[in-house]
Short mmCIF file of C-alpha atoms in Angstrom, two decimals:
data_model
loop_
_atom_site.label_atom_id
_atom_site.label_comp_id
_atom_site.label_asym_id
_atom_site.label_seq_id
_atom_site.Cartn_x
_atom_site.Cartn_y
_atom_site.Cartn_z
CA GLU T 1309 0.06 0.35 0.08
CA ALA T 1310 1.57 3.21 -0.90
CA ASP T 1311 2.66 5.54 1.45
CA ILE T 1312 1.20 9.40 -0.15
CA TYR T 1313 -1.08 11.46 1.38
CA GLN T 1314 -3.23 14.65 0.43
CA THR T 1315 -5.35 16.85 2.13
CA PRO T 1316 -7.76 18.05 2.06
CA ARG T 1317 -9.72 15.66 -0.52
CA TYR T 1318 -12.60 18.01 -0.94
CA LEU T 1319 -12.32 21.83 -1.02
CA VAL T 1320 -14.72 24.01 -2.30
CA ILE T 1321 -14.62 28.14 -2.15
CA GLY T 1322 -14.75 31.11 -3.77
CA THR T 1323 -13.13 32.49 -6.72
CA GLY T 1324 -9.48 34.12 -5.74
CA LYS T 1325 -9.27 32.92 -2.60
CA LYS T 1326 -5.50 31.93 -2.30
CA ILE T 1327 -4.89 27.72 -1.90
CA THR T 1328 -2.56 24.74 -1.21
CA LEU T 1329 -2.96 21.73 -1.66
CA GLU T 1330 -0.97 18.82 0.71
CA CYS T 1331 1.35 16.21 -0.90
CA SER T 1332 3.35 14.63 2.15
CA GLN T 1333 5.16 10.51 1.65
CA THR T 1334 6.98 8.47 3.52
CA MET T 1335 8.94 6.37 1.45
CA GLY T 1336 11.73 8.49 0.85
CA HIS T 1337 10.88 8.63 -2.53
CA ASP T 1338 13.23 11.69 -5.19
CA LYS T 1339 11.45 12.02 -8.00
CA MET T 1340 7.70 13.69 -6.85
CA TYR T 1341 4.93 15.11 -9.60
CA TRP T 1342 1.38 17.41 -9.60
CA TYR T 1343 -0.87 15.94 -12.52
CA GLN T 1344 -4.65 17.69 -13.13
CA GLN T 1345 -7.11 15.13 -13.81
CA ASP T 1346 -11.22 16.06 -15.44
CA PRO T 1347 -13.61 13.56 -15.77
CA GLY T 1348 -13.48 11.08 -19.09
CA MET T 1349 -9.45 12.65 -19.56
CA GLU T 1350 -5.83 11.25 -19.23
CA LEU T 1351 -4.18 12.58 -16.43
CA HIS T 1352 -1.92 16.13 -17.44
CA LEU T 1353 1.37 16.74 -15.76
CA ILE T 1354 1.65 20.00 -14.44
CA HIS T 1355 4.70 19.76 -11.58
CA TYR T 1356 7.52 17.45 -11.19
CA SER T 1357 11.51 17.39 -8.64
CA TYR T 1358 13.46 15.38 -8.93
CA GLY T 1359 14.44 15.92 -5.33
CA VAL T 1360 14.94 18.68 -2.75
CA ASN T 1361 14.98 22.75 -4.22
CA SER T 1362 13.79 20.85 -7.92
CA THR T 1363 10.54 22.24 -9.13
CA GLU T 1364 9.89 22.00 -12.92
CA LYS T 1365 6.96 23.50 -15.01
CA GLY T 1366 5.53 20.38 -16.67
CA ASP T 1367 3.48 19.93 -19.76
CA LEU T 1368 0.00 21.63 -19.37
CA SER T 1369 0.15 25.41 -18.17
CA SER T 1370 -1.10 26.59 -15.21
CA GLU T 1371 -1.78 29.05 -12.72
CA SER T 1372 -0.16 26.78 -9.68
CA THR T 1373 3.51 26.88 -7.97
CA VAL T 1374 4.75 23.93 -6.51
CA SER T 1375 7.96 24.26 -3.73
CA ARG T 1376 10.41 21.17 -1.82
CA ILE T 1377 11.94 21.27 0.83
CA ARG T 1378 12.13 18.76 2.10
CA THR T 1379 12.07 15.09 0.50
CA GLU T 1380 8.87 14.02 1.31
CA HIS T 1381 6.41 17.02 1.10
CA PHE T 1382 5.12 18.45 -1.78
CA PRO T 1383 2.50 20.94 -1.96
CA LEU T 1384 0.96 22.65 -4.38
CA THR T 1385 -0.44 26.62 -4.38
CA LEU T 1386 -2.67 28.67 -6.01
CA GLU T 1387 -2.09 32.62 -5.01
CA SER T 1388 -6.28 33.55 -6.69
CA ALA T 1389 -8.23 30.72 -7.20
CA ARG T 1390 -10.56 30.96 -10.62
CA PRO T 1391 -13.92 28.65 -11.61
CA SER T 1392 -11.23 27.39 -14.74
CA HIS T 1393 -9.71 25.32 -11.97
CA THR T 1394 -11.12 23.48 -10.85
CA SER T 1395 -10.72 20.44 -11.24
CA GLN T 1396 -9.50 17.35 -10.10
CA TYR T 1397 -5.68 17.85 -8.90
CA LEU T 1398 -3.51 14.49 -8.53
CA CYS T 1399 -0.49 13.82 -5.75
CA ALA T 1400 1.76 10.85 -7.72
CA SER T 1401 5.95 9.36 -6.28
CA SER T 1402 8.09 7.49 -8.05
CA ASP T 1403 10.59 5.40 -6.76
CA PRO T 1404 14.10 4.72 -8.44
CA PRO T 1405 14.54 3.26 -11.75
CA ARG T 1406 15.12 -0.08 -12.41
CA ASP T 1407 17.55 -1.71 -15.20
CA HIS T 1408 16.24 -4.22 -17.57
CA ILE T 1409 19.17 -5.78 -19.32
CA GLY T 1410 20.60 -2.72 -19.10
CA LEU T 1411 17.99 -0.63 -19.97
CA THR T 1412 16.80 1.79 -16.89
CA ALA T 1413 13.10 2.50 -16.91
CA ASN T 1414 13.64 6.18 -16.26
CA THR T 1415 10.90 5.85 -14.14
CA GLY T 1416 10.67 3.63 -11.44
CA GLU T 1417 7.01 2.55 -9.91
CA LEU T 1418 4.80 5.49 -9.84
CA PHE T 1419 2.28 6.03 -5.97
CA PHE T 1420 -0.48 8.16 -6.45
CA GLY T 1421 -2.45 9.77 -3.54
CA GLU T 1422 -5.73 9.66 -3.14
CA GLY T 1423 -6.16 13.47 -5.02
CA SER T 1424 -7.35 16.60 -4.18
CA ARG T 1425 -11.00 17.32 -5.77
CA LEU T 1426 -11.17 21.41 -5.82
CA THR T 1427 -14.16 23.05 -6.79
CA VAL T 1428 -13.61 26.76 -6.61
CA LEU T 1429 -17.49 28.95 -7.48
CA LYS B 692 2.98 12.94 -31.53
CA ASN B 693 3.41 10.21 -28.55
CA GLN B 694 -0.02 9.00 -28.14
CA VAL B 695 -2.16 6.48 -26.50
CA GLU B 696 -5.82 5.09 -27.23
CA GLN B 697 -7.28 3.26 -25.44
CA SER B 698 -11.06 0.95 -26.51
CA PRO B 699 -13.50 0.77 -25.70
CA GLN B 700 -14.42 3.91 -24.01
CA SER B 701 -16.41 2.30 -21.74
CA LEU B 702 -17.73 -1.23 -21.02
CA ILE B 703 -20.61 -2.83 -18.71
CA ILE B 704 -20.45 -6.58 -18.14
CA LEU B 705 -22.34 -8.97 -15.45
CA GLU B 706 -20.38 -10.21 -12.73
CA GLY B 707 -19.01 -13.24 -13.44
CA LYS B 708 -17.56 -12.89 -16.90
CA ASN B 709 -14.23 -11.90 -18.24
CA CYS B 710 -13.30 -9.03 -20.18
CA THR B 711 -10.69 -7.41 -22.54
CA LEU B 712 -9.20 -3.81 -22.73
CA GLN B 713 -7.70 -2.55 -25.06
CA CYS B 714 -4.79 0.06 -25.38
CA ASN B 715 -2.67 0.78 -28.84
CA TYR B 716 -0.22 3.92 -28.44
CA THR B 717 2.38 5.35 -31.17
CA VAL B 718 5.00 7.11 -29.02
CA SER B 719 9.29 5.93 -28.89
CA PRO B 720 11.84 4.68 -27.78
CA PHE B 721 9.08 3.06 -26.17
CA SER B 722 10.50 1.62 -22.36
CA ASN B 723 7.62 0.67 -20.88
CA LEU B 724 3.53 -0.17 -19.96
CA ARG B 725 1.99 0.48 -17.41
CA TRP B 726 -1.75 0.08 -17.08
CA TYR B 727 -3.23 1.03 -13.39
CA LYS B 728 -6.94 1.01 -11.65
CA GLN B 729 -8.56 4.25 -11.08
CA ASP B 730 -11.46 4.14 -8.41
CA THR B 731 -14.36 6.53 -8.91
CA GLY B 732 -12.97 9.46 -6.46
CA ARG B 733 -9.59 7.79 -5.45
CA GLY B 734 -5.36 8.05 -6.72
CA PRO B 735 -4.70 5.31 -9.76
CA VAL B 736 -3.43 1.92 -8.37
CA SER B 737 -0.87 -0.30 -10.14
CA LEU B 738 -1.89 -3.38 -11.77
CA THR B 739 1.16 -3.93 -13.89
CA ILE B 740 4.17 -2.31 -15.99
CA MET B 741 6.02 -4.12 -18.94
CA THR B 742 9.83 -3.66 -20.15
CA PHE B 743 9.70 -3.86 -24.27
CA SER B 744 11.11 -7.72 -23.38
CA GLU B 745 7.60 -8.86 -21.00
CA ASN B 746 5.49 -9.78 -22.93
CA THR B 747 2.80 -10.97 -21.43
CA LYS B 748 2.84 -10.75 -16.56
CA SER B 749 -0.43 -11.97 -14.16
CA ASN B 750 -1.83 -9.85 -11.34
CA GLY B 751 -4.14 -11.89 -9.32
CA ARG B 752 -6.94 -12.19 -12.21
CA TYR B 753 -6.06 -9.35 -13.96
CA THR B 754 -3.42 -10.10 -17.14
CA ALA B 755 -1.50 -7.78 -19.16
CA THR B 756 0.07 -8.87 -22.73
CA LEU B 757 2.11 -6.19 -24.70
CA ASP B 758 3.24 -6.52 -28.35
CA ALA B 759 5.48 -4.32 -28.74
CA ASP B 760 6.33 -4.85 -32.55
CA THR B 761 2.51 -3.49 -33.30
CA LYS B 762 3.03 -1.70 -30.46
CA GLN B 763 -0.13 -3.09 -29.14
CA SER B 764 -1.34 -3.84 -25.00
CA SER B 765 -4.39 -6.39 -23.37
CA LEU B 766 -5.84 -6.01 -20.13
CA HIS B 767 -7.57 -9.19 -19.66
CA ILE B 768 -9.78 -10.15 -16.21
CA THR B 769 -11.14 -13.14 -15.35
CA ALA B 770 -14.31 -13.94 -13.63
CA SER B 771 -15.29 -10.19 -13.07
CA GLN B 772 -16.65 -9.47 -9.45
CA LEU B 773 -18.37 -5.59 -8.78
CA SER B 774 -15.11 -4.54 -7.07
CA ASP B 775 -13.41 -4.37 -10.63
CA SER B 776 -16.24 -1.64 -11.93
CA ALA B 777 -13.31 0.99 -11.90
CA SER B 778 -11.50 3.19 -15.21
CA TYR B 779 -8.10 1.82 -16.00
CA ILE B 780 -5.75 3.45 -17.79
CA CYS B 781 -3.16 2.47 -19.83
CA VAL B 782 0.26 4.32 -18.94
CA VAL B 783 3.72 4.72 -21.57
CA SER B 784 7.34 5.64 -21.11
CA ASP B 785 9.69 6.67 -22.94
CA ARG B 786 13.05 6.39 -22.10
CA GLY B 787 14.29 9.07 -24.81
CA SER B 788 14.42 11.65 -22.01
CA THR B 789 15.64 12.30 -18.99
CA LEU B 790 12.66 12.41 -16.35
CA GLY B 791 11.29 9.48 -18.12
CA ARG B 792 7.66 10.97 -19.80
CA LEU B 793 4.74 9.01 -19.08
CA TYR B 794 1.91 9.84 -22.03
CA PHE B 795 -1.83 8.28 -20.56
CA GLY B 796 -4.66 7.40 -22.66
CA ARG B 797 -8.08 8.37 -21.39
CA GLY B 798 -8.91 5.26 -19.68
CA THR B 799 -11.55 2.78 -20.31
CA GLN B 800 -14.51 2.71 -17.45
CA LEU B 801 -15.88 -0.88 -16.58
CA THR B 802 -19.05 -1.54 -14.57
CA VAL B 803 -20.21 -5.00 -13.48
CA TRP B 804 -23.54 -5.62 -12.84
CA PRO B 805 -24.68 -8.16 -10.11
#
């Protein structure tokens, strides 16, 4: 069972509010990710981190920001929420890549949190 | 363009029946293919992960197959249970980037009826 936790699970807020979605993992993984998922659609990578003090933007443009001050913690912040930010946000971490016949899978096993469902009114 | 296509989009079966979900991909260079199960309102959970040299892998009643030549994978569920109702997501990883980029399909929504 994965040891990765997200809070809050559900959040309903008004436009213009600042929110922070928390994500913590106790597996000691260096790589962590934030994905956005809308109903019936594929997951889109919005942020990732290789380790402490490393943060990168993903494929999908996002007005959110992230920080990685500690290995286990990867919070996502929206300074001013808008209705267009309404979505499911999934945090994930991956274990070290494993070699197979001399080739390295760059991303090991991916473990997801339960998600944070954000609704902005 | 690297893509992952899944079919069918949705599927309804009766409890106890078998079913097969399909995944076609164009991701290159290929590293591995994963199947995830996502219950409604929850995060995805890994079922199987296969590299190019593996053509079948089982996890209980779930059996995944991979044909790296035709770039197709299938997930077979045997003796379905009500708890199998979920979205099944195919994910393909490339090995051309440091990150090991993941390409997600939109999932197949499976509903198992009693």
